[in-house]
CSV table of C-alpha atoms in Angstrom, one decimal:
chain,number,residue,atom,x,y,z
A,152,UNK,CA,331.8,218.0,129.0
A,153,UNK,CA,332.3,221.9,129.0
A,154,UNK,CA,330.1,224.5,128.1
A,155,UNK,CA,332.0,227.7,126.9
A,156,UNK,CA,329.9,230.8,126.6
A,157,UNK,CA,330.4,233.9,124.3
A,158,UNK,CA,329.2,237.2,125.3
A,159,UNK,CA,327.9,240.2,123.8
A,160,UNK,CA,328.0,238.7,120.0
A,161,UNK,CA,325.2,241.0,118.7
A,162,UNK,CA,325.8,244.7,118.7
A,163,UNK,CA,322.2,245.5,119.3
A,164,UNK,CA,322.3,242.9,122.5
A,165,UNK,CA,325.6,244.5,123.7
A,166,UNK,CA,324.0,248.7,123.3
A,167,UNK,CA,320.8,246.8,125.0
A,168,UNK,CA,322.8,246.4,128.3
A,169,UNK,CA,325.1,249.5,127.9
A,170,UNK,CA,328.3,247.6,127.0
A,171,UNK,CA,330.9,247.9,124.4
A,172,UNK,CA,331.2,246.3,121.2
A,173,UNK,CA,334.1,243.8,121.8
A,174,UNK,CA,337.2,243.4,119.5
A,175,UNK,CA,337.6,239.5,120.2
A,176,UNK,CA,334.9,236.8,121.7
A,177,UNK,CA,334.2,237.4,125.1
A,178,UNK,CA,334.8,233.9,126.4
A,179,UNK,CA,333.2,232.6,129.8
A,180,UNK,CA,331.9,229.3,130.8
A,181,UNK,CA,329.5,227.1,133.1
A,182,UNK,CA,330.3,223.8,134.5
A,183,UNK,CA,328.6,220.5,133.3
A,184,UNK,CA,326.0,220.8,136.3
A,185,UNK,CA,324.6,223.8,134.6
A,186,UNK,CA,322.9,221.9,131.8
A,187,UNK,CA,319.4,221.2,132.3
A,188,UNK,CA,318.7,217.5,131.7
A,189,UNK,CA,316.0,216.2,129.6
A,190,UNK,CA,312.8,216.1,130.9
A,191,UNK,CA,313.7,217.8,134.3
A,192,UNK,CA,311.6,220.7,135.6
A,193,UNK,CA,313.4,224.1,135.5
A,194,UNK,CA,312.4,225.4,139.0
A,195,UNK,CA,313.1,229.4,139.6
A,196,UNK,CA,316.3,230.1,142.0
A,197,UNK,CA,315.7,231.2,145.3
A,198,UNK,CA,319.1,233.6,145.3
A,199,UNK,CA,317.4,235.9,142.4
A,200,UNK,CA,314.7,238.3,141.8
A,201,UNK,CA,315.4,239.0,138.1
A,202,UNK,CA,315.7,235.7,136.3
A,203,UNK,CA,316.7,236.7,132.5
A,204,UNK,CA,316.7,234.4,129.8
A,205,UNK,CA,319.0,235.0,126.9
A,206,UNK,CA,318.4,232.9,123.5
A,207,UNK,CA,321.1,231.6,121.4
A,208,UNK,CA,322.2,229.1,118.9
A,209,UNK,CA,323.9,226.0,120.7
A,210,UNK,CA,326.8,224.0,118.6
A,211,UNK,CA,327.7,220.6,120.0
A,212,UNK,CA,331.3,220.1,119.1
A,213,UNK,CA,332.1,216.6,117.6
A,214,UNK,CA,335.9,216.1,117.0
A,215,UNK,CA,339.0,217.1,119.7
A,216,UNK,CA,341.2,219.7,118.8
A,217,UNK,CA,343.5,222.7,120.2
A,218,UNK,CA,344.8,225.6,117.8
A,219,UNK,CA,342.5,225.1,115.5
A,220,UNK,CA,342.4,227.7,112.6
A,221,UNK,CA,339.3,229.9,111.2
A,222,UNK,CA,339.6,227.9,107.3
A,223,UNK,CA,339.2,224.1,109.5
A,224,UNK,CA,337.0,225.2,112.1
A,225,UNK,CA,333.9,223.5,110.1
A,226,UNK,CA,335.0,220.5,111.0
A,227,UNK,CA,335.2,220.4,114.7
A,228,UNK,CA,331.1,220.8,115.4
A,229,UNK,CA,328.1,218.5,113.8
A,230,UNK,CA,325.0,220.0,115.1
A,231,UNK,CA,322.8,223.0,116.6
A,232,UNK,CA,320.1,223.8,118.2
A,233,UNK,CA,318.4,226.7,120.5
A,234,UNK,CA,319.2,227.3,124.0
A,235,UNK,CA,318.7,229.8,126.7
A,236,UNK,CA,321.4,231.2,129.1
A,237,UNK,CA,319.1,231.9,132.1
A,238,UNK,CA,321.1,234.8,133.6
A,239,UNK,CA,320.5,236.5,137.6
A,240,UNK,CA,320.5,239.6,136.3
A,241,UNK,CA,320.5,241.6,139.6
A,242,UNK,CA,323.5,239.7,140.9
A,243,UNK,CA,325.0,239.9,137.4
A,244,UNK,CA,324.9,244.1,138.0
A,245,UNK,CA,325.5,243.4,141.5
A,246,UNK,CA,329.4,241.9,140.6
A,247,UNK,CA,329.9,244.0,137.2
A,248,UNK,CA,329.8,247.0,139.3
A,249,UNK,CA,332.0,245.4,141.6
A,250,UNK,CA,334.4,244.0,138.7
A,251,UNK,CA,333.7,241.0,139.8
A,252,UNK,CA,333.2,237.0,137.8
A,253,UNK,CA,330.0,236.4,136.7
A,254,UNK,CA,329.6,232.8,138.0
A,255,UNK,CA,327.2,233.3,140.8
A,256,UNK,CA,325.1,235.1,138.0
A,257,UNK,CA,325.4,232.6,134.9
A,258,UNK,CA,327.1,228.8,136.1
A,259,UNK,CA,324.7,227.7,138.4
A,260,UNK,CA,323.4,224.3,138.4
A,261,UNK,CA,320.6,223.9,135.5
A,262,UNK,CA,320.8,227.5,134.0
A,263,UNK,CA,321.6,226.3,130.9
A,264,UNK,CA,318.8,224.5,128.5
A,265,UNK,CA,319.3,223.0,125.3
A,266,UNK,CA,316.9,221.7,122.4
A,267,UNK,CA,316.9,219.2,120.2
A,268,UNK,CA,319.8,218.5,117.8
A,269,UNK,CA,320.0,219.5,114.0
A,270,UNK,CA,322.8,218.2,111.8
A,271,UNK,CA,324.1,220.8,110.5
A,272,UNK,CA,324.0,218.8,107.1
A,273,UNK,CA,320.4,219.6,107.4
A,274,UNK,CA,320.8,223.5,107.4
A,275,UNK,CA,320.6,225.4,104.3
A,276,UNK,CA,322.8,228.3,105.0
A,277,UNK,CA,324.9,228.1,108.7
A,278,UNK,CA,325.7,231.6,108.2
A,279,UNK,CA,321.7,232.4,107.9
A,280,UNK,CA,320.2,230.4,110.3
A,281,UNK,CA,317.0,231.6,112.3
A,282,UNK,CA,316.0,231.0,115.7
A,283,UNK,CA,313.7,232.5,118.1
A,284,UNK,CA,311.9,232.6,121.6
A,285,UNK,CA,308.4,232.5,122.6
A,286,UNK,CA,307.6,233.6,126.1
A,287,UNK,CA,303.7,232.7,127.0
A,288,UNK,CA,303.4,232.2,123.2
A,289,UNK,CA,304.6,235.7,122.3
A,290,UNK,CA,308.1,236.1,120.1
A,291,UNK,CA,310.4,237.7,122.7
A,292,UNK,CA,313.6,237.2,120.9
A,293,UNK,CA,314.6,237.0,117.4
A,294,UNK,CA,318.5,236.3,115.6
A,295,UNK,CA,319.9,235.5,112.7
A,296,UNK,CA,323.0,234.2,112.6
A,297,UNK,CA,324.2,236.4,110.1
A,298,UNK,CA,324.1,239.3,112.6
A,299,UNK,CA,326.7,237.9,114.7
A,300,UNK,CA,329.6,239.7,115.6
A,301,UNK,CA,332.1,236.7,115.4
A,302,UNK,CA,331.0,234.1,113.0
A,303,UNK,CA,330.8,230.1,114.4
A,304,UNK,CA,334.3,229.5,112.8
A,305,UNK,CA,336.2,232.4,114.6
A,306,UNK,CA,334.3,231.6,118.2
A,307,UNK,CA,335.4,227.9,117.6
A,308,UNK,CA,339.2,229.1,117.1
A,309,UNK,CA,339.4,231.8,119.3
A,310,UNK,CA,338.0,228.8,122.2
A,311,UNK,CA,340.3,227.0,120.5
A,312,UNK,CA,343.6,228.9,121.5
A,313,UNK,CA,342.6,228.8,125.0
A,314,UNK,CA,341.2,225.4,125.8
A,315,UNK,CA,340.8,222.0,124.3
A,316,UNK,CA,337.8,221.8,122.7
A,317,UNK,CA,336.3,218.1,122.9
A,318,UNK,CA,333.2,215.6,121.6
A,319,UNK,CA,330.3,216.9,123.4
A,320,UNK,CA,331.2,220.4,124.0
A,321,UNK,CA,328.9,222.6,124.1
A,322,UNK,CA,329.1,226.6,122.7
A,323,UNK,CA,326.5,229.2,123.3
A,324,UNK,CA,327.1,231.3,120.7
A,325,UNK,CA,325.9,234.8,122.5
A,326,UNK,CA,322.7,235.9,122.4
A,327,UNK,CA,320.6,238.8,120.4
A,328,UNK,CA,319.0,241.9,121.5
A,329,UNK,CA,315.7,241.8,123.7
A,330,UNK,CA,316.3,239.6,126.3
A,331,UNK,CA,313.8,239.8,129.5
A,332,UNK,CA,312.5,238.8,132.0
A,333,UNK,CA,310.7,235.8,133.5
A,334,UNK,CA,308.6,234.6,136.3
A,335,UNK,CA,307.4,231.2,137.6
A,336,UNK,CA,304.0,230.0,135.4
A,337,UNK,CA,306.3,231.7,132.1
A,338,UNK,CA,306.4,229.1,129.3
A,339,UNK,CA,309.5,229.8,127.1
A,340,UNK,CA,309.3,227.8,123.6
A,341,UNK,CA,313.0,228.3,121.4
A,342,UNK,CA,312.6,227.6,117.5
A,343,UNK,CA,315.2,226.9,114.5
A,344,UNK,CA,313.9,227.8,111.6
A,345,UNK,CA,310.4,227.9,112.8
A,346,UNK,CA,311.0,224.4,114.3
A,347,UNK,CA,310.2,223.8,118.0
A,348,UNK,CA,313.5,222.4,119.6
A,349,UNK,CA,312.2,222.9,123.2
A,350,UNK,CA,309.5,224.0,125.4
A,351,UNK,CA,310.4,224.4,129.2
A,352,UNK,CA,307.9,226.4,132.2
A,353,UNK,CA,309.5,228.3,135.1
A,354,UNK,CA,307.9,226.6,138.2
């Protein structure tokens, strides 16, 4: 199972940390230990001291492919859901400046969370769908699909001409504007469509 990443996909998100507006998906990725498993505690890193979370819609992919095209990308992913890419933001600056990879910042073991699955069948508009996070019960984060930079169909594609995607793949779909950051006894909450999908603390 892999789990691609797309960076700066909102243009508010992207001016929010001083970057560019990209002309294609920024593409990276974390490795299958990244992914928080259900019903483990999320336990703050001991290498940072500006843990970030970043919300985003999550598509779980549910047929193989390779070269896929924008007009069949629809069929290659079932579901979504919320998700946070819990970022070290300080080692993040730390190799940017440097021109370094962002692993040590983003792919460590458990900094990705997921919520629960929707069907996609069950979504009203996929180009309209709203999420959100809560931090101590406060909205932190809001997005809307719609305001995404590259659309599911073009991320999926663009992966797509790179890698194989496969059943069980994960995409973070890049995150809004307003991310921040937490400390241990935070509770973040991520909602679709006013829907809980999960509810994690930072112990």
């Amino acid at each position: 199972m892999k789990i691609f990443c797309i960076g700066r996909n909102y243009v508010a998100h992207a001016k929010e940390l001083g970057n560019d507006v990209p002309d294609e998906p920024v593409i990276f990725m974390k490795p299958k230990s990244a992914l928080l498993q259900a019903h483990t505690p999320f336990y703050y890193p001991e290498f940072t001291n500006e843990l970030h979370y970043e919300a985003e819609l999550v598509l779980r992919i549910s047929k193989n492919g390779k070269y896929i095209q924008d007009r069949y990308a629809s069929k290659y992913y079932d579901a979504v859901t919320v998700g946070i890419d819990f970022t070290a933001r300080d080692i993040q600056n730390e190799l940017k400046e440097k021109g370094l990879p962002w692993e040590k910042a983003k792919a460590w073991d458990n900094s990705a969370v997921i919520g629960k699955w929707v069907p996609l069948a069950e979504i009203k508009s996929k180009k309209e769908i709203l999420f959100s996070l809560q931090k101590n019960k406060e909205v932190v984060q809001e997005g809307n699909s719609s305001l995404m930079i590259f659309n599911f169909d073009t991320i999926v594609a663009q992966i797509s001409n790179y890698f194989s995607v496969n059943i069980g793949d994960l995409i973070f779909t890049g995150t809004p504007a307003g991310v921040g950051e937490c400390v241990v006894g935070d509770e973040l909450e991520g909602f679709l469509e006013g829907k809980s999908m999960f509810n994690i603390e930072i112990k």
